[in-house]
Coordinates of C-alpha atoms and ligand atoms in Angstrom, one line a residue:
X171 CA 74.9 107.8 -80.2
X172 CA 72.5 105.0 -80.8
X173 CA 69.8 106.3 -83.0
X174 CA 66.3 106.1 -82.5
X175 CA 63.5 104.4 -85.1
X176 CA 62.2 108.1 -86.6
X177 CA 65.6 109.3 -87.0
X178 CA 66.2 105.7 -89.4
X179 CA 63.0 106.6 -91.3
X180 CA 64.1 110.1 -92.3
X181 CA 67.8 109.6 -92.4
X182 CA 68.5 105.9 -93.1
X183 CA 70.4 103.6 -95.3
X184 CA 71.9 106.8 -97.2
X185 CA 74.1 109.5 -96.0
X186 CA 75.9 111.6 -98.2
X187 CA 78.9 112.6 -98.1
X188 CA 80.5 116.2 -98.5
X189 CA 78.9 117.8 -101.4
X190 CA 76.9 115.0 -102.3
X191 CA 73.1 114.8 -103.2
X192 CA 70.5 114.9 -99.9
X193 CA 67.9 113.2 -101.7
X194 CA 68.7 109.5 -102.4
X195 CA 69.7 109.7 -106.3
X196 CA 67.9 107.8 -108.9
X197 CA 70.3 105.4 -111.2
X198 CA 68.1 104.8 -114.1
X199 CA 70.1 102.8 -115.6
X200 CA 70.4 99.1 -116.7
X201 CA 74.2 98.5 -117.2
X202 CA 77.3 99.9 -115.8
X203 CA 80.3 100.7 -117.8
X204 CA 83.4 99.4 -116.9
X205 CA 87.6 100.2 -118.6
X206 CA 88.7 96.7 -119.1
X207 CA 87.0 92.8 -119.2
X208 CA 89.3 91.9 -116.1
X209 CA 87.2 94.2 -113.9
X210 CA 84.0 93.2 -115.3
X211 CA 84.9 89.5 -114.8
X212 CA 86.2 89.6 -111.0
X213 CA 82.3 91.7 -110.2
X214 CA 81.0 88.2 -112.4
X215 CA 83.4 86.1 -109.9
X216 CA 82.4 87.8 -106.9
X217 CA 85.5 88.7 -106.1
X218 CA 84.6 92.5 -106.1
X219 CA 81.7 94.4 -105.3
X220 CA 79.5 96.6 -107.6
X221 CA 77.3 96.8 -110.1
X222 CA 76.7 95.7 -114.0
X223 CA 73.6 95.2 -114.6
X224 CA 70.1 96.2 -112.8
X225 CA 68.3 93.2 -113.2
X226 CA 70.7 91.7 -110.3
X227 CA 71.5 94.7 -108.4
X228 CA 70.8 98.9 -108.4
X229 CA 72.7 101.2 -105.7
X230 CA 68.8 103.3 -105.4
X231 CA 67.6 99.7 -104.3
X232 CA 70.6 99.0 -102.0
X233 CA 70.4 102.7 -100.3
X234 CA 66.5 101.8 -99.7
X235 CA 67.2 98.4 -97.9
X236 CA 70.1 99.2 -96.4
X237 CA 67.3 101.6 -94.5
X238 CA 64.7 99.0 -94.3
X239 CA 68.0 96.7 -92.8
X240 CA 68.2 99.2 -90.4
X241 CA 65.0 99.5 -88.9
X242 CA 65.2 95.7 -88.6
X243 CA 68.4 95.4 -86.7
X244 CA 69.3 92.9 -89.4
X245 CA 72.8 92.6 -91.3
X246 CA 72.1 92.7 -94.6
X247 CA 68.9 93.7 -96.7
X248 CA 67.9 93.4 -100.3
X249 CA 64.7 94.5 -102.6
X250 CA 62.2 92.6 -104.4
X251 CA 59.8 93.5 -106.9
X252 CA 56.9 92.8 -104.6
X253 CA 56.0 91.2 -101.4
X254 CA 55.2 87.8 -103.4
X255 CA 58.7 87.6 -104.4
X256 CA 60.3 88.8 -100.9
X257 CA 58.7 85.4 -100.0
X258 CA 59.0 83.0 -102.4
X259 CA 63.1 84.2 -102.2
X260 CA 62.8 83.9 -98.7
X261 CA 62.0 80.7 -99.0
X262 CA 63.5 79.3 -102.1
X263 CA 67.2 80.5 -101.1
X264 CA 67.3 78.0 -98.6
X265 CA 64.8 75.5 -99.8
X266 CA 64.1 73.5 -103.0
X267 CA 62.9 70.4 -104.7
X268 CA 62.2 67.3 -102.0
X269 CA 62.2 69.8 -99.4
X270 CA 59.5 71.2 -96.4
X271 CA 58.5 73.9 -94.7
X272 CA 56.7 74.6 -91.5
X273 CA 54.2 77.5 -91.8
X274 CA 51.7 79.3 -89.5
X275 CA 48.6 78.7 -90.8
X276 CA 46.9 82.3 -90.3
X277 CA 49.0 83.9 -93.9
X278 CA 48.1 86.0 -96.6
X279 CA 46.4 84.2 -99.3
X280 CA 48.6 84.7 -101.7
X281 CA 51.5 83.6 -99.3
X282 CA 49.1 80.2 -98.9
X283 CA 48.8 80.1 -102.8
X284 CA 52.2 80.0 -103.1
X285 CA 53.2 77.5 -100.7
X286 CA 50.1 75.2 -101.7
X287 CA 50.0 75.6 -105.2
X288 CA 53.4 77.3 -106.7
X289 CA 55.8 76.0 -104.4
X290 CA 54.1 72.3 -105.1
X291 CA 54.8 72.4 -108.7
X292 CA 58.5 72.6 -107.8
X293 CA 58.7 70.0 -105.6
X294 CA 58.6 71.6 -101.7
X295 CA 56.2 70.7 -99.2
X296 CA 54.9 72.6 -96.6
X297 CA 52.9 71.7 -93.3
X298 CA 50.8 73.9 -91.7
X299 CA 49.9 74.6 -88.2
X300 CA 47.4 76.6 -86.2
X301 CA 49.5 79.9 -84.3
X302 CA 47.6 78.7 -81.2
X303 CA 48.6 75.2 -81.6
X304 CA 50.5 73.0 -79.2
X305 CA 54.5 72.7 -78.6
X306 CA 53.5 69.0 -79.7
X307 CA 51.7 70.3 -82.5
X308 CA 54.4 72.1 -83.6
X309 CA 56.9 69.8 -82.8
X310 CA 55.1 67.1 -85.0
X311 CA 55.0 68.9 -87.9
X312 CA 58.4 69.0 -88.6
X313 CA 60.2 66.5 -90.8
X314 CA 63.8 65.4 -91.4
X315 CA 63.5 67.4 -94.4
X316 CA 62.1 70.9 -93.2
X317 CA 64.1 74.0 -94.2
X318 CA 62.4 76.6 -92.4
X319 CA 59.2 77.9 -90.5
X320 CA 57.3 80.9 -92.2
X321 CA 54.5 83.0 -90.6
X322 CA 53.3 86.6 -90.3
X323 CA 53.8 88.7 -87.0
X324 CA 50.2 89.6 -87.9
X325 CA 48.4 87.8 -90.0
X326 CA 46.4 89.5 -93.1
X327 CA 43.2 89.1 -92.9
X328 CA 43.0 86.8 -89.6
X329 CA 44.6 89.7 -87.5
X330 CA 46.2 86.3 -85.3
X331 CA 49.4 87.3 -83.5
X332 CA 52.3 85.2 -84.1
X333 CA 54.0 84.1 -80.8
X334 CA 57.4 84.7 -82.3
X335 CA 59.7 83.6 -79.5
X336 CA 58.1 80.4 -79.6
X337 CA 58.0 80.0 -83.1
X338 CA 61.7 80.5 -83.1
X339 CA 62.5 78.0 -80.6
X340 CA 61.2 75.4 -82.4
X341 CA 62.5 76.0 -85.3
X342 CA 66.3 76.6 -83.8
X343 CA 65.7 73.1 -81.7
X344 CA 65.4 71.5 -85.7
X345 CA 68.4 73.5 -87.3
X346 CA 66.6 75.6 -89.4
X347 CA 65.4 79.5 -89.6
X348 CA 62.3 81.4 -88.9
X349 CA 61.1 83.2 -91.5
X350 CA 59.0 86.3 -90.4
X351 CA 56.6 88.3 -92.7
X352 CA 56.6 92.2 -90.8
X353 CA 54.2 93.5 -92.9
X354 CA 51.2 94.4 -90.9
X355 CA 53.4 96.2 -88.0
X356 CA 56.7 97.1 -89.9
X357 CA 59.5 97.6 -87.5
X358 CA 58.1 100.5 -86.1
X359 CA 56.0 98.5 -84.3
X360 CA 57.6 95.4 -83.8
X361 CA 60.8 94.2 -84.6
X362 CA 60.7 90.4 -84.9
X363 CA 65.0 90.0 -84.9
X364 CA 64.8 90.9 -81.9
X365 CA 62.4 88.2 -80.7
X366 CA 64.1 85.2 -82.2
X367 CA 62.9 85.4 -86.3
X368 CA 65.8 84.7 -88.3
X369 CA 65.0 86.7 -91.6
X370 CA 62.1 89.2 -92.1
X371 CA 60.5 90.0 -94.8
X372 CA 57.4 93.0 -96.1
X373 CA 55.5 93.5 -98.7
X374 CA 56.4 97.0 -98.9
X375 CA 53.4 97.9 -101.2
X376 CA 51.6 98.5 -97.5
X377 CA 52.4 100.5 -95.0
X378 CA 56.0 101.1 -96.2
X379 CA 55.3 102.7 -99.5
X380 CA 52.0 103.9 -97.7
X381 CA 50.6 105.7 -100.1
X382 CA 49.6 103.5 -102.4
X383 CA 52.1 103.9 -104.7
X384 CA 54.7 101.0 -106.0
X385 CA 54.4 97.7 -105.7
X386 CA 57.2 96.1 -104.0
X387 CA 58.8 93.6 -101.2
X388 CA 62.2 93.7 -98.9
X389 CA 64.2 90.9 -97.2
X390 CA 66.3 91.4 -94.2
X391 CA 68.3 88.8 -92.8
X392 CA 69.5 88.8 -89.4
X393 CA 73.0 87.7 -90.1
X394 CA 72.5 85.3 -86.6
X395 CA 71.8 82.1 -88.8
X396 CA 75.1 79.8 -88.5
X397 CA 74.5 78.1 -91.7
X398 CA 77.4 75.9 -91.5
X399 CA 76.4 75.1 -87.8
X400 CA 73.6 72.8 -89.7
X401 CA 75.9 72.8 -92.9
X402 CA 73.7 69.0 -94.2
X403 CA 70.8 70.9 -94.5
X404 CA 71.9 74.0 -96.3
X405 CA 74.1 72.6 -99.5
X406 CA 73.2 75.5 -101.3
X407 CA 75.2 78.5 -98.7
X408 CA 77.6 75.9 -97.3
X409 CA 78.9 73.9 -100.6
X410 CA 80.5 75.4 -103.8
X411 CA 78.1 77.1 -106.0
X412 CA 79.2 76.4 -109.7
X413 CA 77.6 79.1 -111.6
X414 CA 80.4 81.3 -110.1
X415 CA 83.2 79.0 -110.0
X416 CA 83.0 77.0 -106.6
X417 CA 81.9 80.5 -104.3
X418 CA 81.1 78.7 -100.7
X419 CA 78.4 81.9 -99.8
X420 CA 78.4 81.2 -96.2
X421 CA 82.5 81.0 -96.0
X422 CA 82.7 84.0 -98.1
X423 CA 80.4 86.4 -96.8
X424 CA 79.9 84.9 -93.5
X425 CA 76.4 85.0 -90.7
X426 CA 76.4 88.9 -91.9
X427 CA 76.0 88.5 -95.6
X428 CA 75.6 84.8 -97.2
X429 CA 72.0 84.7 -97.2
X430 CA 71.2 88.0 -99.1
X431 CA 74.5 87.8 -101.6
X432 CA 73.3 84.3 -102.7
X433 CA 69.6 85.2 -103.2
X434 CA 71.0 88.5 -105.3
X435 CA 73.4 86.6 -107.3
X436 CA 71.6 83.5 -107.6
X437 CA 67.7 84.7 -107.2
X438 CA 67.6 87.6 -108.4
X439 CA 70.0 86.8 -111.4
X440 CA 68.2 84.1 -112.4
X441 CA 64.3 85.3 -112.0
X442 CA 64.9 88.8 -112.3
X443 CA 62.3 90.0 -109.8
X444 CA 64.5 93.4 -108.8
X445 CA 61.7 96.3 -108.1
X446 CA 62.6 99.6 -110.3
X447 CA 64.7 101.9 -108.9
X448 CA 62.0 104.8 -109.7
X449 CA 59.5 102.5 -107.4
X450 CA 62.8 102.3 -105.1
X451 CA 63.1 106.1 -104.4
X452 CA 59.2 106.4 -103.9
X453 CA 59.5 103.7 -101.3
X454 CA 61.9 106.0 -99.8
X455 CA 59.5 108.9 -99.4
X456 CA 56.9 106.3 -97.7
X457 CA 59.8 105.4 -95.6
X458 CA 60.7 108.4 -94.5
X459 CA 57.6 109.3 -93.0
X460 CA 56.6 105.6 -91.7
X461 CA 57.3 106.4 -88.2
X462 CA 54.6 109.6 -88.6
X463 CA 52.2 107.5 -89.5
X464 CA 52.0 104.0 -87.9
X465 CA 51.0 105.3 -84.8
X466 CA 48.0 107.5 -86.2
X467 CA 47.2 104.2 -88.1
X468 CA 47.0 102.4 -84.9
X469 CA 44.7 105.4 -83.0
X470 CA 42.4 104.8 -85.8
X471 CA 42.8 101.3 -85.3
X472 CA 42.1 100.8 -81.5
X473 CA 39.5 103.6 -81.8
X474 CA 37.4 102.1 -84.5
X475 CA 37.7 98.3 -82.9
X476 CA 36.9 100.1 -79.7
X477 CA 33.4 101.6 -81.2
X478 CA 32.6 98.5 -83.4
X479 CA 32.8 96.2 -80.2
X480 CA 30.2 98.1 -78.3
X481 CA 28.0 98.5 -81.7
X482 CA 24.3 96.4 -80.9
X483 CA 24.9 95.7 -85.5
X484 CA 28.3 94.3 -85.1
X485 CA 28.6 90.5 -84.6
X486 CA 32.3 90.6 -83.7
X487 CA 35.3 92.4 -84.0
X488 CA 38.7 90.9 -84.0
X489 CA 41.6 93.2 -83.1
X490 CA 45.0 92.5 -81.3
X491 CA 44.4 96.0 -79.0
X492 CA 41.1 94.7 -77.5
X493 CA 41.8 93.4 -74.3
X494 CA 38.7 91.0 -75.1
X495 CA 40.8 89.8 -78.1
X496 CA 42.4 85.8 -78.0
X497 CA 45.8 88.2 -79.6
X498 CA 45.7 90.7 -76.8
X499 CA 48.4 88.9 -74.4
X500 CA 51.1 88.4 -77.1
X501 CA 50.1 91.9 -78.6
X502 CA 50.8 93.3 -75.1
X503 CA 54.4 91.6 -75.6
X504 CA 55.0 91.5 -79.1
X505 CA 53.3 95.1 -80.3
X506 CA 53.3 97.0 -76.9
X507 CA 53.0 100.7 -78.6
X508 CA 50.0 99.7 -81.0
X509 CA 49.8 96.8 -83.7
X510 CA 48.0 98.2 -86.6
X511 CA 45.0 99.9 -88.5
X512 CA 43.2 96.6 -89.7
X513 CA 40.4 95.6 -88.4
X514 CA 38.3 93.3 -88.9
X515 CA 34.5 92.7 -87.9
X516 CA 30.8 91.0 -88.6
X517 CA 27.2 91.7 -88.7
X518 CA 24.6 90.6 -86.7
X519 CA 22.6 90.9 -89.8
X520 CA 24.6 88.5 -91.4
X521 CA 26.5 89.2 -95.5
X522 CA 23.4 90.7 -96.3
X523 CA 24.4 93.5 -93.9
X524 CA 27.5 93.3 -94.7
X525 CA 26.7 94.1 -98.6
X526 CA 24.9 96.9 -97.3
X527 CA 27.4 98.3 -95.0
X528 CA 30.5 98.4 -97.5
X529 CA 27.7 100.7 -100.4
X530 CA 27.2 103.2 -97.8
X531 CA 30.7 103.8 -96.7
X532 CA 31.3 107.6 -98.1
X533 CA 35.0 107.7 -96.9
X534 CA 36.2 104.3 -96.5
X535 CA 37.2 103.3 -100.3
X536 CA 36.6 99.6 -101.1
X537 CA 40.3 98.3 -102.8
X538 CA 41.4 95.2 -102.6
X539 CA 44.4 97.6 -100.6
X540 CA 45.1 97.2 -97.3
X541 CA 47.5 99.3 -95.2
X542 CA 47.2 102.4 -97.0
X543 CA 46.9 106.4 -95.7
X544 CA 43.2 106.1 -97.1
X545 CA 41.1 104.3 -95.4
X546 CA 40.0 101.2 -97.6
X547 CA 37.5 98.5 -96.9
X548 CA 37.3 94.7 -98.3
X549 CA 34.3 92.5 -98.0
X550 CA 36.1 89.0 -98.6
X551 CA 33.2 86.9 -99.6
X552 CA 32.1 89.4 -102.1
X553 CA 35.6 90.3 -103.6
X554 CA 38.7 87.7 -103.1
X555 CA 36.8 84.9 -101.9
X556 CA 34.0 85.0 -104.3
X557 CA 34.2 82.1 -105.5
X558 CA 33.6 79.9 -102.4
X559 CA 29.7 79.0 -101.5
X560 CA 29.2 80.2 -97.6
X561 CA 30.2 76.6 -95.9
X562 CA 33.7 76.9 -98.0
X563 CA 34.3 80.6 -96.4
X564 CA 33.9 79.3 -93.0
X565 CA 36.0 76.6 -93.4
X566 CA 38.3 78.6 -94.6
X567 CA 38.2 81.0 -91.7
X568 CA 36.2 83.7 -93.6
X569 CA 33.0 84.6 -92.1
X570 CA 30.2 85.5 -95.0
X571 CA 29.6 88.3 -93.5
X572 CA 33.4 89.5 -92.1
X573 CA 34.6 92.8 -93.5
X574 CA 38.3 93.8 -93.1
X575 CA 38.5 97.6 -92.5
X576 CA 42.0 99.1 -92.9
X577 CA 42.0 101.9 -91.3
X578 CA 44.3 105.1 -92.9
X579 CA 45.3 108.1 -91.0
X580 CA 42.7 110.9 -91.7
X581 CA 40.3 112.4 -88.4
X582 CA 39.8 109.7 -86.2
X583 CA 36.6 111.1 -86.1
X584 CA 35.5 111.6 -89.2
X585 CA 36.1 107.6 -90.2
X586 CA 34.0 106.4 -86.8
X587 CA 31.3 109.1 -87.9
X588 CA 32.0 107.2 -91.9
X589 CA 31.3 103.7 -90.3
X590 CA 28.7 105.0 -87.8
X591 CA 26.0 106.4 -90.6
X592 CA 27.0 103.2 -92.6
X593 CA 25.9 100.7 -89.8
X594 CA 22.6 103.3 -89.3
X595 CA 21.4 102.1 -92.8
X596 CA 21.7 98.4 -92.2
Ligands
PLP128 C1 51.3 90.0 -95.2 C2 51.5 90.1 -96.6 N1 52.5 89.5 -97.2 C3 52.8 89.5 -98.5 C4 51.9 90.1 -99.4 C5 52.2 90.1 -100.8 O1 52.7 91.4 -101.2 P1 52.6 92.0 -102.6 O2 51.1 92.3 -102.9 O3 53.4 93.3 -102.5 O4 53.1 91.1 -103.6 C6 50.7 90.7 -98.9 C7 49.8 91.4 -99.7 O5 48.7 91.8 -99.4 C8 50.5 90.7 -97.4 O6 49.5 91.3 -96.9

């Protein structure tokens, strides 16, 4: 019987066997014991599965994305220590020094940080282009040396909606993958596999974990890549890999499992970003509920964008549900059921209203959180942007006075009522 998303929440990834523990057991441990050197050697080989040593690998972890794999629809699924890594592995495992990406423009910061900054220092380029640009846009950005196209399904703080199928076109008429960061919808509400996107990836700090709890990232790949299809471009799954004696990942493991066994046994060997398996089981419990709760986070959503857009204080309000939103028409297609509880709006009185919008707030918390059961507010240009005059913020995108209001899932009517005594003391 094909299962349906709630029942993968709760019952996921791990299902124990006769006499066996319900709840997903915690190994906190750091090594694995093992009767003779020979067995030890052929895990070290990869001739056998299993573990040795948690830096690389934890069976909590593995339980936990082999749940988040699920809810994807991908083939294999691995863990990181927080969204950051989920992407720079995403990336890295297929790309390296001399290389290029492709990326969406509208990203997390931190994503841009790392493809303009980090990602620099070791060599890779990356072009990026507008979501709404052009197929000639697009097509012009690529370059003999691209790897793979990277954006967000919806993008953190922009709220721009990621026309995936196109996206994934174009990169597929190059050779090379589409890299998807879920985040903002998590595959309860979208599920970008099934839309083209090659591998997925989350910060899992958001709504995942939910609660506020663990930091933390996943990777699912799709297992439909055919690495050896475009075998020139992808040395590092489709030629031997000395550090364990000539393994050829994508002949070995095949579409299913090459890209997540070389980014464990490579990656996550040699930078060690593996989230604790104590963070691991709590991201279960988030999990488990995730289906509860993205659609009251989406109520709130629609319901506050809904009130702020008919507000005489309110400047503007960008939201994917609005049908007066540029995002509504792929929303409709991409995130049919809902999209997400961020939203994100300015004042007709400017930052100075802004500043006095976000100290009146009573149950909106400001965090620099987003996607969280409490409701939490940001005012960029006072917080994560503070450091750029009010020309750099809109050239950046950022409106002085934009504030990005994540909404949680208490009363949808106590939050409006929250924002509504707020915007009466402007
Ligand atoms: C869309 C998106 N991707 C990645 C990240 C980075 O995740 P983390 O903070 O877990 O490293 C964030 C963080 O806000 C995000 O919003």
């Amino acid at each position: 019987m094909a299962e349906r998303i709630g029942t993968t929440c709760v019952q996921g990834g791990y299902r124990p066997g006769d006499a066996e523990p319900r709840q997903i057991p915690i190994y906190q441990s750091t090594t694995w014991k093992y009767d003779t050197s020979e067995h030890m050697g052929k895990l070290f080989d990869l001739e056998e599965s299993g573990y040795f040593y948690t830096r690389l690998q934890n069976p909590t972890n593995d339980y936990v994305a082999a749940k988040i794999c699920e809810l994807e629809g991908g083939s294999a699924a691995m863990l990181t220590s927080s969204g950051q890594a989920a992407n720079f592995f995403a990336v890295f495992n297929i790309a390296g020094c001399g290389d290029h990406v492709v990326a969406s423009s509208a990203i997390y910061g931190g994503t841009y940080n790392l493809f303009v900054h980090t990602m620099a220092r070791m060599g890779l380029e990356c072009t990026f282009v507008s979501p709404d640009c052009t197929d000639e846009e697009l097509e012009a950005a690529f370059r003999p040396n691209t790897k793979c196209v990277f954006g967000e399904t919806i993008a953190n703080p922009a709220l721009d909606v990621l026309d995936i199928e196109r996206f994934a076109a174009a990169a597929h008429a190059h050779g090379v993958p589409l890299i998807v960061d879920n985040t903002f919808p998590t595959p309860v509400m979208c599920r970008p596999i099934e839309w083209g996107a090659d591998i997925v990836t989350h910060s899992t700090t958001k709504y995942m974990d939910g609660h506020g709890a663990t930091v933390g990232g996943a990777i699912v790949d799709s297992g439909k890549f055919d690495w050896m299809a475009h075998a020139d471009k992808f040395p590092g799954l489709t030629t031997p890999d000395e550090s364990y004696h000539g393994v050829v990942y994508a002949e070995k493991f095949g579409l299913g499992g090459a890209f997540i066994t070389k980014a464990t046994a490579q990656l996550m060997r040699d930078f060690g970003s593996i989230q604790s398996p104590m963070n691991a089981f709590l991201l279960n419990m988030g999990l488990e509920s995730l289906h509860v709760r993205m659609p009251q986070h989406c109520k709130n959503g629609q319901a506050m964008a809904e009130f702020l857009s008919e507000h005489p204080k309110v400047r503007f309000v960008k939201y994917p549900g609005l049908p007066t939103d540029p995002y509504y028409e792929l929303a409709q297609k991409y995130l049919p059921n809902g999209s997400c509880g961020v939203v994100s709006f300015g004042f007709t009185g400017g930052r100075a209203a802004a500043e006095q919008f976000m100290k009146s707030l009573k149950l909106a918390q400001i965090a620099t959180h987003v996607a969280d059961a409490r409701t939490c507010v940001l005012h960029p240009a006072n917080a994560t942007h503070r450091q750029m005059n009010d020309a750099e913020l809109e050239a950046a995108g950022i409106a002085p006075d934009m504030v990005r209001l994540s909404c949680g899932i208490e009363s949808t009517e106590d939050l409006i009522a929250d924002v509504e005594q707020a915007l009466a003391t402007i």
